[in-house]
Amino acid sequence: MKIGILTGGGDCPGLNAVIRAVVKKAAYYNYEVIGIKDGWKGLIEVNTVPLDTQVVSGILPRGGTVLGTSRTNPFKSPDTSEKVVNNIKKLGLDVLIAVGGDDTLGVAAKLFEQGIKTIGVPKTIDNDLFGTDFTFGFDTAISIVTEALDRLHTTTEAHHRAMVVEVMGRHAGWIATYGGLAGGADLILIPEKPFEIEEVCDIVKKRAQTGRGFSIIVVAEGAVPKGIEGYITKDVKRDAFGHVMLGGIGEFLAKEIEKKTGVESRHVILGHLQRGGSPTAYDRILACRYGVRAVELINEGKFGRMVALQGNKIVDIPLEVGVKQTKTVDMEVYKIAEVFFG
Ligand code: F6P
């Protein structure tokens, strides 16, 4: 059995832990593993690296991905999608493990429809993949946000300011909700709930007059004020999957707050800090469980599946179910965070 593995889309702490787990479990079954470099790009250009237990030794705690990644979409043209199918055959791959978010796994699902045996491992710090309670990388991201909020509290309080903290979360506000709850945010704004700027300003004013005199507002990059179509961004650049580059809502909001309340305001974009560095213990364990289960599925002859966490069990679901819709924030958790607003 010859297994190909690739990591696609935005990187995420825990990718190396998955690669290591796949290689180690594959060795147990005597399967060969080939690493594909830079996501789907490596299958268009045939850029691969042999993987064995020696090669993956020591990579468990490392952030990023030893295979590299890209946001290449082979289905952007029939020419590149054909190349991918042909190169999978040329390389003699019996099965391909794709580790990625909805875009990368969407490609894996399409390839499966075309007769290529694929398995998906769900990855995104945004935690917005359907059918799995958690994706690895999310726990690391919210730990980073929590630490940042702790630090921002002291400086924001000292200056009696309003601090708007922009976090990742394009379609869903998981990082904002969990990070904001853990870090004691005074308000959390998420894509699922368009907000009124006046209401945000009321909270800031009230806290400036009667509270501790400062406010910490966490905003997901995909959050928008009511009545605005699309996103508030600084850039109009799009990636190969057509996603516009986000970033800008934090600055916009900080300016609005200062203008409308007179409270001195600042913004911070946590950006790629949320994706960098070593995964937490939780993410390492989840990544190991996903990687091992992916190879077990191959051994059981189950393809076109995505490994997933449901409750505390690793299960598998059809790939097309995992990518068909976005998993938005659990409003029960958001309501708990709301208790601490204001
Ligand atoms: O992986 C998803 C994500 O974290 C989004 O929240 C964010 O918009 C995007 O990545 C940004 O990634 P990049 O700058 O690598 O395109």
XYZ file of C-alpha atoms and ligand atoms in Angstrom:
358
model
C 0.000 0.000 0.000
C 1.402 3.405 -0.984
C -0.087 6.396 0.861
C 0.328 10.030 -0.191
C -0.152 12.781 2.397
C -0.462 16.532 1.882
C -1.257 19.576 3.999
C -3.251 22.349 2.321
C -4.645 25.798 3.112
C -3.556 27.984 6.011
C -1.099 26.205 8.290
C -2.142 25.216 11.766
C -0.383 23.976 14.926
C -0.644 20.171 14.987
C -0.069 19.474 11.276
C 3.306 17.883 11.988
C 1.756 15.792 14.755
C -0.716 14.383 12.177
C 2.057 13.667 9.649
C 4.090 11.864 12.324
C 1.065 9.840 13.467
C 0.239 8.781 9.891
C 3.817 7.683 9.224
C 4.119 5.784 12.523
C 0.799 3.976 12.131
C 1.567 3.237 8.466
C 4.894 1.673 9.512
C 2.949 -0.615 11.840
C 1.062 -1.972 8.794
C 4.170 -1.867 6.584
C 2.636 0.787 4.314
C 4.839 3.200 2.383
C 4.215 6.952 2.832
C 5.068 9.717 0.351
C 4.816 13.365 1.421
C 3.407 15.766 -1.175
C 4.986 19.237 -0.899
C 2.941 22.446 -0.650
C -0.576 21.043 -0.789
C -2.244 20.400 -4.147
C 0.573 22.331 -5.860
C 2.871 19.364 -5.181
C 0.549 17.085 -7.134
C 0.407 19.463 -10.086
C 4.194 19.858 -10.179
C 5.084 16.390 -8.809
C 7.055 17.565 -5.825
C 7.283 14.786 -3.255
C 9.436 13.513 -0.421
C 9.625 9.992 1.006
C 8.529 9.818 4.650
C 9.582 7.256 7.218
C 9.785 7.106 10.989
C 13.312 8.618 10.938
C 12.190 11.624 8.901
C 9.256 12.427 11.204
C 11.197 11.888 14.407
C 11.107 15.022 16.582
C 8.432 16.927 14.658
C 5.568 16.420 17.157
C 5.961 19.778 18.954
C 6.809 21.820 15.850
C 4.390 24.372 14.404
C 3.903 24.851 10.659
C 4.174 21.810 8.414
C 7.314 20.000 7.273
C 5.523 19.379 3.964
C 4.798 23.042 3.309
C 1.371 24.264 2.260
C -0.380 26.435 -0.308
C -3.871 27.581 -1.202
C -3.644 26.002 -4.676
C -7.001 24.960 -6.106
C -6.465 22.307 -8.809
C -10.120 22.560 -9.867
C -9.629 26.154 -10.964
C -8.916 24.742 -14.412
C -9.593 21.330 -16.025
C -5.927 21.225 -17.017
C -4.628 21.246 -13.416
C -7.302 18.888 -12.078
C -6.404 16.388 -14.824
C -2.722 16.768 -13.938
C -3.495 15.929 -10.299
C -5.424 12.785 -11.239
C -2.729 11.656 -13.683
C 0.119 12.371 -11.272
C -1.575 10.420 -8.466
C -1.612 7.472 -10.891
C 1.975 8.075 -12.076
C 3.207 8.182 -8.474
C 1.419 4.882 -7.866
C -0.506 6.232 -4.881
C -3.202 3.848 -3.655
C -4.721 6.450 -1.367
C -4.265 10.105 -0.560
C -4.629 11.626 2.920
C -5.503 15.332 2.674
C -5.065 17.355 5.858
C -6.910 20.621 5.514
C -9.947 22.823 5.925
C -13.066 23.027 3.764
C -11.188 24.058 0.605
C -8.539 21.312 0.758
C -11.065 18.672 1.815
C -13.492 19.923 -0.848
C -10.861 19.016 -3.458
C -10.369 15.603 -1.785
C -14.147 15.028 -1.926
C -14.242 15.904 -5.663
C -11.305 13.577 -6.376
C -13.095 10.794 -4.532
C -16.103 11.318 -6.811
C -13.680 10.847 -9.712
C -12.546 7.469 -8.392
C -9.432 8.505 -6.398
C -9.291 6.987 -2.914
C -9.014 9.849 -0.449
C -9.235 10.347 3.326
C -9.659 13.752 4.982
C -8.224 15.005 8.266
C -9.976 18.201 9.440
C -7.657 21.117 10.161
C -8.319 24.768 10.862
C -7.674 27.114 13.741
C -11.121 28.564 12.911
C -12.903 25.359 14.094
C -15.610 25.877 11.472
C -15.595 22.467 9.791
C -18.912 20.689 9.922
C -19.312 17.220 11.474
C -16.486 17.489 13.982
C -16.746 19.085 17.424
C -13.195 20.405 17.249
C -10.392 20.735 14.717
C -6.798 20.630 15.951
C -5.124 24.051 16.050
C -8.169 25.716 17.572
C -7.114 25.057 21.168
C -3.667 26.529 20.461
C -5.227 29.583 18.817
C -7.546 30.306 21.753
C -4.682 29.866 24.216
C -2.734 32.530 22.300
C -5.776 34.836 22.234
C -6.306 34.325 25.973
C -2.720 35.234 26.778
C -2.918 38.271 24.501
C -6.113 39.452 26.239
C -4.497 39.070 29.663
C -1.629 41.265 28.504
C -3.879 43.781 26.758
C -5.982 44.135 29.921
C -3.134 45.653 31.920
C -2.123 48.256 29.357
C -5.718 49.099 28.390
C -6.721 49.585 32.029
C -3.655 51.716 32.748
C -4.599 54.125 29.932
C -8.404 54.012 30.439
C -8.790 53.106 26.774
C -10.971 50.939 24.594
C -9.006 48.140 22.942
C -10.421 46.351 19.911
C -8.749 42.974 19.398
C -9.242 41.459 15.950
C -8.922 37.676 15.811
C -9.245 35.150 12.979
C -12.605 33.679 12.046
C -13.856 34.269 8.538
C -17.286 32.633 8.556
C -17.595 31.689 12.213
C -16.635 33.329 15.479
C -15.305 30.313 17.385
C -11.910 31.859 18.196
C -13.539 35.152 19.232
C -16.139 33.427 21.430
C -13.858 30.939 23.181
C -10.816 33.232 23.336
C -12.973 36.159 24.473
C -14.709 34.105 27.145
C -11.388 32.775 28.466
C -9.752 36.212 28.325
C -12.604 38.151 29.979
C -13.709 40.258 26.993
C -16.282 42.981 27.686
C -17.871 42.375 24.293
C -17.433 39.750 21.568
C -18.485 40.392 17.969
C -18.845 37.445 15.607
C -19.838 36.895 11.954
C -22.961 35.003 13.030
C -24.419 38.118 14.718
C -24.206 41.419 12.829
C -23.832 44.193 15.423
C -24.988 47.805 15.935
C -22.076 50.242 16.261
C -24.237 52.348 18.625
C -24.636 49.395 21.001
C -20.868 48.824 21.037
C -20.349 52.531 21.810
C -22.955 52.443 24.611
C -21.025 49.658 26.360
C -17.729 51.554 26.014
C -19.314 54.804 27.317
C -20.961 53.066 30.258
C -17.762 51.290 31.233
C -15.790 54.539 30.900
C -18.169 56.308 33.288
C -19.224 53.666 35.777
C -17.113 50.591 35.326
C -13.373 50.134 35.589
C -12.907 52.784 32.934
C -11.649 50.632 30.099
C -13.086 48.145 27.586
C -11.746 45.106 25.778
C -13.695 44.213 22.644
C -12.889 41.048 20.717
C -13.974 41.059 17.081
C -13.728 38.211 14.597
C -12.250 39.323 11.260
C -15.480 38.290 9.505
C -17.837 40.217 11.821
C -19.822 43.064 10.239
C -22.012 45.919 11.441
C -25.716 45.546 10.639
C -26.688 46.751 7.175
C -23.237 46.191 5.629
C -22.991 43.732 2.730
C -19.800 41.641 2.591
C -16.813 42.328 4.820
C -14.939 45.393 6.057
C -11.424 44.850 4.685
C -8.334 46.830 3.768
C -7.510 44.626 0.798
C -9.394 43.341 -2.226
C -6.977 40.468 -2.980
C -8.549 37.013 -3.351
C -6.995 33.541 -3.026
C -7.377 30.625 -5.501
C -10.609 29.572 -3.808
C -12.044 33.086 -4.232
C -11.795 34.172 -0.580
C -11.110 37.840 -0.055
C -8.169 38.637 2.266
C -9.710 39.743 5.562
C -8.455 42.248 8.124
C -9.638 45.757 8.876
C -12.761 45.490 11.008
C -10.723 46.070 14.213
C -9.218 49.329 12.980
C -12.561 50.496 11.580
C -14.292 49.823 14.876
C -11.621 51.427 17.055
C -11.901 54.613 14.969
C -15.706 54.611 15.171
C -15.612 54.102 18.944
C -13.189 56.972 19.502
C -15.177 59.263 17.188
C -18.543 58.466 18.750
C -17.607 58.149 22.454
C -14.534 60.302 22.889
C -12.842 57.360 24.631
C -9.300 56.932 23.374
C -9.216 53.694 21.375
C -6.633 51.344 19.923
C -6.790 48.171 17.870
C -4.605 45.074 17.718
C -4.706 42.449 14.969
C -3.522 39.129 16.395
C -3.361 37.701 12.852
C -0.913 34.919 12.125
C 0.399 34.859 15.701
C -2.694 32.700 16.310
C -1.414 30.089 13.854
C 2.267 30.032 14.693
C 4.363 28.020 17.102
C 3.982 24.852 19.077
C 0.583 23.143 19.483
C -0.961 22.758 22.934
C -1.110 19.302 24.541
C -4.806 19.082 23.595
C -4.074 19.775 19.911
C -1.140 17.343 19.845
C -3.325 14.574 21.239
C -6.214 15.334 18.862
C -3.800 15.417 15.906
C -2.272 12.063 16.934
C -5.745 10.524 17.249
C -6.809 11.837 13.821
C -3.613 10.655 12.106
C -3.766 7.161 13.575
C -7.471 6.780 12.744
C -6.896 7.936 9.147
C -4.478 5.039 8.588
C -6.826 2.619 10.348
C -9.543 3.637 7.879
C -7.196 2.771 5.018
C -6.549 -0.596 6.622
C -10.315 -1.150 6.899
C -10.786 -0.199 3.230
C -12.944 2.848 4.070
C -12.370 5.748 1.673
C -14.009 9.084 0.935
C -14.214 9.590 4.702
C -13.186 12.383 7.049
C -12.042 11.574 10.576
C -13.923 13.642 13.148
C -14.298 14.216 16.882
C -17.807 13.715 18.228
C -18.116 13.844 22.001
C -14.808 12.334 22.990
C -14.825 9.689 20.288
C -12.981 9.706 16.981
C -15.483 8.760 14.299
C -15.535 9.008 10.519
C -18.077 10.732 8.304
C -18.420 11.084 4.513
C -16.018 13.742 3.228
C -18.822 15.556 1.410
C -20.715 15.964 4.692
C -17.689 17.591 6.358
C -17.332 20.194 3.601
C -20.943 20.885 2.707
C -21.560 23.627 5.262
C -19.855 25.838 7.806
C -20.112 24.936 11.475
C -21.132 28.186 13.093
C -20.678 29.075 16.764
C -22.628 27.138 19.361
C -24.981 29.880 20.559
C -25.262 28.270 23.991
C -21.585 29.083 24.549
C -22.014 32.578 23.090
C -24.902 33.209 25.515
C -22.603 32.295 28.395
C -20.008 34.761 27.093
C -22.781 37.409 26.905
C -23.262 37.181 30.692
C -19.885 38.916 31.002
C -20.543 41.685 28.462
C -20.836 45.314 29.523
O -7.115 29.186 8.036
C -8.178 30.094 7.978
C -7.694 31.438 8.340
O -7.171 31.335 9.598
C -8.773 32.536 8.280
O -9.374 32.821 9.507
C -8.008 33.712 7.762
O -8.856 34.597 7.086
C -7.028 33.099 6.859
O -6.693 31.871 7.444
C -5.802 33.953 6.609
O -4.754 33.178 6.121
P -3.691 33.614 5.033
O -3.207 34.965 5.414
O -2.644 32.561 5.138
O -4.376 33.594 3.711
